């Protein structure tokens, strides 16, 4: 309901009706609307920040890490851009939440910067490259670009994106394998 209709729609009565459960059984799981909202934020952090951090942490090379990050962002089973935008829309109206979103953005940028640092970039360059790659992706979602329609075109730019974000060329073999995996619908 948050994604479909915004934070105002996230009400216990409306959710109970939609789920065909009583309000009492709903309160069995969440003691209040606030606890439900806290759970939404916890899910968002785990799903959308956690998956990025895990993808980078499990990567041994610069190529693997950048492609793992790209994979997270094109696989909406892993990173939910609609949830991310719904949280950001909510934060625009609530000052208290704005700080949480800012902290998550900072944590995401820091994870990417640390990854770049691990692969030989000096701290300032790592930080700027992390900001560029991350905020470019977030703006992609904010503009509501349709990934499924744009994916083949976007994949045709893989080498240019990689060079832009890293200052280095990607191996043609690695790029071809990644592109084939993504476009064939396999695990990116």
mmCIF file of C-alpha atoms in Angstrom:
data_model
loop_
_atom_site.group_PDB
_atom_site.id
_atom_site.type_symbol
_atom_site.label_atom_id
_atom_site.label_comp_id
_atom_site.label_asym_id
_atom_site.label_seq_id
_atom_site.Cartn_x
_atom_site.Cartn_y
_atom_site.Cartn_z
ATOM 1 C CA UNK A 1 0.000 0.000 0.000
ATOM 2 C CA UNK A 2 2.938 2.324 0.648
ATOM 3 C CA UNK A 3 4.209 1.805 -2.890
ATOM 4 C CA UNK A 4 0.782 1.997 -4.505
ATOM 5 C CA UNK A 5 -0.801 4.868 -2.603
ATOM 6 C CA UNK A 6 1.717 6.519 -0.290
ATOM 7 C CA UNK A 7 2.169 6.633 3.457
ATOM 8 C CA UNK A 8 -1.311 7.997 4.126
ATOM 9 C CA UNK A 9 -2.774 4.719 2.831
ATOM 10 C CA UNK A 10 -0.785 2.631 5.323
ATOM 11 C CA UNK A 11 -3.525 2.350 7.938
ATOM 12 C CA UNK A 12 -4.334 -0.666 10.112
ATOM 13 C CA UNK A 13 -8.034 -0.728 9.155
ATOM 14 C CA UNK A 14 -7.326 -0.487 5.422
ATOM 15 C CA UNK A 15 -4.580 -3.115 5.620
ATOM 16 C CA UNK A 16 -6.800 -5.446 7.656
ATOM 17 C CA UNK A 17 -9.558 -5.182 5.050
ATOM 18 C CA UNK A 18 -7.139 -5.720 2.184
ATOM 19 C CA UNK A 19 -5.600 -8.770 3.869
ATOM 20 C CA UNK A 20 -9.005 -10.040 4.965
ATOM 21 C CA UNK A 21 -7.973 -10.243 8.619
ATOM 22 C CA UNK A 22 -9.368 -8.657 11.747
ATOM 23 C CA UNK A 23 -7.762 -5.600 13.295
ATOM 24 C CA UNK A 24 -7.098 -7.722 16.377
ATOM 25 C CA UNK A 25 -5.117 -10.303 14.421
ATOM 26 C CA UNK A 26 -3.207 -7.487 12.745
ATOM 27 C CA UNK A 27 -2.246 -6.132 16.169
ATOM 28 C CA UNK A 28 -0.986 -9.598 17.040
ATOM 29 C CA UNK A 29 1.900 -8.919 14.626
ATOM 30 C CA UNK A 30 2.313 -5.165 15.124
ATOM 31 C CA UNK A 31 1.419 -3.479 18.400
ATOM 32 C CA UNK A 32 0.793 -0.143 16.669
ATOM 33 C CA UNK A 33 0.912 1.654 13.355
ATOM 34 C CA UNK A 34 4.285 3.029 14.440
ATOM 35 C CA UNK A 35 5.669 -0.495 14.851
ATOM 36 C CA UNK A 36 4.354 -1.334 11.359
ATOM 37 C CA UNK A 37 6.068 1.763 9.939
ATOM 38 C CA UNK A 38 9.284 0.833 11.750
ATOM 39 C CA UNK A 39 9.061 -2.639 10.180
ATOM 40 C CA UNK A 40 8.622 -1.058 6.736
ATOM 41 C CA UNK A 41 11.798 0.950 7.251
ATOM 42 C CA UNK A 42 13.679 -2.107 8.484
ATOM 43 C CA UNK A 43 12.588 -4.041 5.379
ATOM 44 C CA UNK A 44 13.652 -1.175 3.126
ATOM 45 C CA UNK A 45 17.095 -0.974 4.744
ATOM 46 C CA UNK A 46 17.660 -4.722 4.591
ATOM 47 C CA UNK A 47 16.407 -5.101 1.082
ATOM 48 C CA UNK A 48 17.751 -2.043 -0.662
ATOM 49 C CA UNK A 49 20.901 -1.181 1.281
ATOM 50 C CA UNK A 50 21.782 -4.675 2.451
ATOM 51 C CA UNK A 51 21.720 -6.201 -1.004
ATOM 52 C CA UNK A 52 24.100 -3.544 -2.331
ATOM 53 C CA UNK A 53 26.549 -4.017 0.522
ATOM 54 C CA UNK A 54 26.430 -7.804 0.126
ATOM 55 C CA UNK A 55 27.005 -7.611 -3.639
ATOM 56 C CA UNK A 56 30.099 -5.482 -3.199
ATOM 57 C CA UNK A 57 31.454 -7.456 -0.244
ATOM 58 C CA UNK A 58 31.307 -10.707 -2.196
ATOM 59 C CA UNK A 59 33.293 -9.352 -5.155
ATOM 60 C CA UNK A 60 36.965 -10.071 -5.609
ATOM 61 C CA UNK A 61 37.708 -7.743 -8.530
ATOM 62 C CA UNK A 62 36.671 -4.294 -9.693
ATOM 63 C CA UNK A 63 34.849 -5.825 -12.675
ATOM 64 C CA UNK A 64 32.973 -8.292 -10.481
ATOM 65 C CA UNK A 65 31.933 -5.642 -7.971
ATOM 66 C CA UNK A 66 30.692 -3.056 -10.442
ATOM 67 C CA UNK A 67 28.799 -5.712 -12.391
ATOM 68 C CA UNK A 68 27.383 -7.120 -9.139
ATOM 69 C CA UNK A 69 26.144 -3.633 -8.281
ATOM 70 C CA UNK A 70 24.637 -3.223 -11.756
ATOM 71 C CA UNK A 71 22.993 -6.628 -11.303
ATOM 72 C CA UNK A 72 21.380 -5.576 -8.049
ATOM 73 C CA UNK A 73 19.915 -2.502 -9.692
ATOM 74 C CA UNK A 74 18.455 -4.281 -12.733
ATOM 75 C CA UNK A 75 17.006 -7.187 -10.724
ATOM 76 C CA UNK A 76 13.972 -5.784 -8.963
ATOM 77 C CA UNK A 77 13.549 -9.005 -7.035
ATOM 78 C CA UNK A 78 16.660 -7.912 -5.148
ATOM 79 C CA UNK A 79 16.513 -4.094 -5.107
ATOM 80 C CA UNK A 80 13.001 -2.665 -5.104
ATOM 81 C CA UNK A 81 13.108 0.771 -6.750
ATOM 82 C CA UNK A 82 9.400 1.338 -6.174
ATOM 83 C CA UNK A 83 9.865 0.790 -2.439
ATOM 84 C CA UNK A 84 12.905 3.060 -2.466
ATOM 85 C CA UNK A 85 10.954 5.851 -4.158
ATOM 86 C CA UNK A 86 7.949 5.360 -1.860
ATOM 87 C CA UNK A 87 10.206 5.766 1.187
ATOM 88 C CA UNK A 88 11.740 8.889 -0.371
ATOM 89 C CA UNK A 89 8.274 10.319 -1.088
ATOM 90 C CA UNK A 90 7.310 9.642 2.528
ATOM 91 C CA UNK A 91 10.497 11.336 3.742
ATOM 92 C CA UNK A 92 9.683 14.479 1.758
ATOM 93 C CA UNK A 93 6.700 14.980 4.038
ATOM 94 C CA UNK A 94 8.254 13.913 7.361
ATOM 95 C CA UNK A 95 11.359 15.634 8.657
ATOM 96 C CA UNK A 96 12.198 12.803 11.086
ATOM 97 C CA UNK A 97 12.364 10.258 8.262
ATOM 98 C CA UNK A 98 14.427 12.561 6.049
ATOM 99 C CA UNK A 99 17.418 12.003 8.345
ATOM 100 C CA UNK A 100 17.032 8.221 8.011
ATOM 101 C CA UNK A 101 16.968 8.407 4.219
ATOM 102 C CA UNK A 102 20.005 10.672 4.258
ATOM 103 C CA UNK A 103 21.816 8.194 6.518
ATOM 104 C CA UNK A 104 20.952 5.276 4.205
ATOM 105 C CA UNK A 105 22.169 7.213 1.170
ATOM 106 C CA UNK A 106 25.403 7.962 3.035
ATOM 107 C CA UNK A 107 25.802 4.276 4.007
ATOM 108 C CA UNK A 108 25.255 3.186 0.410
ATOM 109 C CA UNK A 109 27.740 5.726 -0.940
ATOM 110 C CA UNK A 110 30.243 4.737 1.756
ATOM 111 C CA UNK A 111 29.949 1.053 0.838
ATOM 112 C CA UNK A 112 30.614 1.841 -2.817
ATOM 113 C CA UNK A 113 33.473 4.214 -1.920
ATOM 114 C CA UNK A 114 35.055 1.555 0.312
ATOM 115 C CA UNK A 115 34.823 -0.897 -2.569
ATOM 116 C CA UNK A 116 36.570 1.555 -4.907
ATOM 117 C CA UNK A 117 39.192 2.176 -2.212
ATOM 118 C CA UNK A 118 39.798 -1.555 -1.901
ATOM 119 C CA UNK A 119 40.607 -1.568 -5.619
ATOM 120 C CA UNK A 120 43.220 1.161 -5.553
ATOM 121 C CA UNK A 121 41.315 4.429 -5.819
ATOM 122 C CA UNK A 122 42.409 7.217 -3.479
ATOM 123 C CA UNK A 123 39.750 8.195 -0.890
ATOM 124 C CA UNK A 124 38.549 11.375 -2.608
ATOM 125 C CA UNK A 125 38.262 9.775 -6.028
ATOM 126 C CA UNK A 126 36.589 6.695 -4.514
ATOM 127 C CA UNK A 127 34.033 8.903 -2.763
ATOM 128 C CA UNK A 128 33.247 10.977 -5.870
ATOM 129 C CA UNK A 129 32.962 7.908 -8.100
ATOM 130 C CA UNK A 130 30.678 6.298 -5.514
ATOM 131 C CA UNK A 131 28.444 9.369 -5.442
ATOM 132 C CA UNK A 132 28.291 9.544 -9.237
ATOM 133 C CA UNK A 133 27.384 5.882 -9.709
ATOM 134 C CA UNK A 134 24.880 5.821 -6.848
ATOM 135 C CA UNK A 135 23.093 9.109 -7.475
ATOM 136 C CA UNK A 136 22.903 8.358 -11.193
ATOM 137 C CA UNK A 137 21.032 5.153 -10.393
ATOM 138 C CA UNK A 138 18.719 6.780 -7.860
ATOM 139 C CA UNK A 139 17.867 9.495 -10.390
ATOM 140 C CA UNK A 140 17.134 6.777 -12.950
ATOM 141 C CA UNK A 141 14.424 5.481 -10.602
ATOM 142 C CA UNK A 142 13.192 8.978 -9.675
ATOM 143 C CA UNK A 143 12.605 9.687 -13.360
ATOM 144 C CA UNK A 144 10.579 6.454 -13.600
ATOM 145 C CA UNK A 145 12.520 5.141 -16.556
ATOM 146 C CA UNK A 146 11.122 1.748 -17.492
ATOM 147 C CA UNK A 147 13.935 -0.756 -17.035
ATOM 148 C CA UNK A 148 12.371 -3.594 -19.022
ATOM 149 C CA UNK A 149 11.920 -1.427 -22.097
ATOM 150 C CA UNK A 150 15.284 0.330 -21.744
ATOM 151 C CA UNK A 151 17.379 -2.676 -20.697
ATOM 152 C CA UNK A 152 18.676 -3.745 -24.136
ATOM 153 C CA UNK A 153 19.622 -0.165 -24.948
ATOM 154 C CA UNK A 154 21.149 0.325 -21.509
ATOM 155 C CA UNK A 155 23.158 -2.896 -21.859
ATOM 156 C CA UNK A 156 24.523 -1.642 -25.184
ATOM 157 C CA UNK A 157 26.219 1.122 -23.174
ATOM 158 C CA UNK A 158 27.815 -1.255 -20.665
ATOM 159 C CA UNK A 159 31.418 -0.547 -21.642
ATOM 160 C CA UNK A 160 30.856 3.235 -21.634
ATOM 161 C CA UNK A 161 29.081 3.110 -18.265
ATOM 162 C CA UNK A 162 31.877 1.012 -16.801
ATOM 163 C CA UNK A 163 34.577 3.354 -18.121
ATOM 164 C CA UNK A 164 32.642 6.403 -16.915
ATOM 165 C CA UNK A 165 32.233 5.015 -13.401
ATOM 166 C CA UNK A 166 35.682 3.480 -12.986
ATOM 167 C CA UNK A 167 38.002 5.265 -15.424
ATOM 168 C CA UNK A 168 39.014 1.823 -16.647
ATOM 169 C CA UNK A 169 38.007 -0.476 -19.476
ATOM 170 C CA UNK A 170 36.097 -3.658 -18.826
ATOM 171 C CA UNK A 171 37.330 -6.871 -20.375
ATOM 172 C CA UNK A 172 35.334 -7.539 -23.572
ATOM 173 C CA UNK A 173 34.833 -11.167 -22.524
ATOM 174 C CA UNK A 174 33.481 -10.220 -19.104
ATOM 175 C CA UNK A 175 31.191 -7.589 -20.654
ATOM 176 C CA UNK A 176 29.842 -10.065 -23.228
ATOM 177 C CA UNK A 177 29.130 -12.715 -20.578
ATOM 178 C CA UNK A 178 27.416 -10.221 -18.291
ATOM 179 C CA UNK A 179 25.331 -8.732 -21.097
ATOM 180 C CA UNK A 180 24.217 -12.181 -22.250
ATOM 181 C CA UNK A 181 23.228 -13.187 -18.693
ATOM 182 C CA UNK A 182 21.201 -10.041 -18.116
ATOM 183 C CA UNK A 183 19.482 -10.012 -21.494
ATOM 184 C CA UNK A 184 18.686 -13.724 -21.341
ATOM 185 C CA UNK A 185 16.919 -13.122 -18.030
ATOM 186 C CA UNK A 186 19.267 -15.261 -16.007
ATOM 187 C CA UNK A 187 20.721 -14.229 -12.723
ATOM 188 C CA UNK A 188 22.544 -11.035 -13.443
#
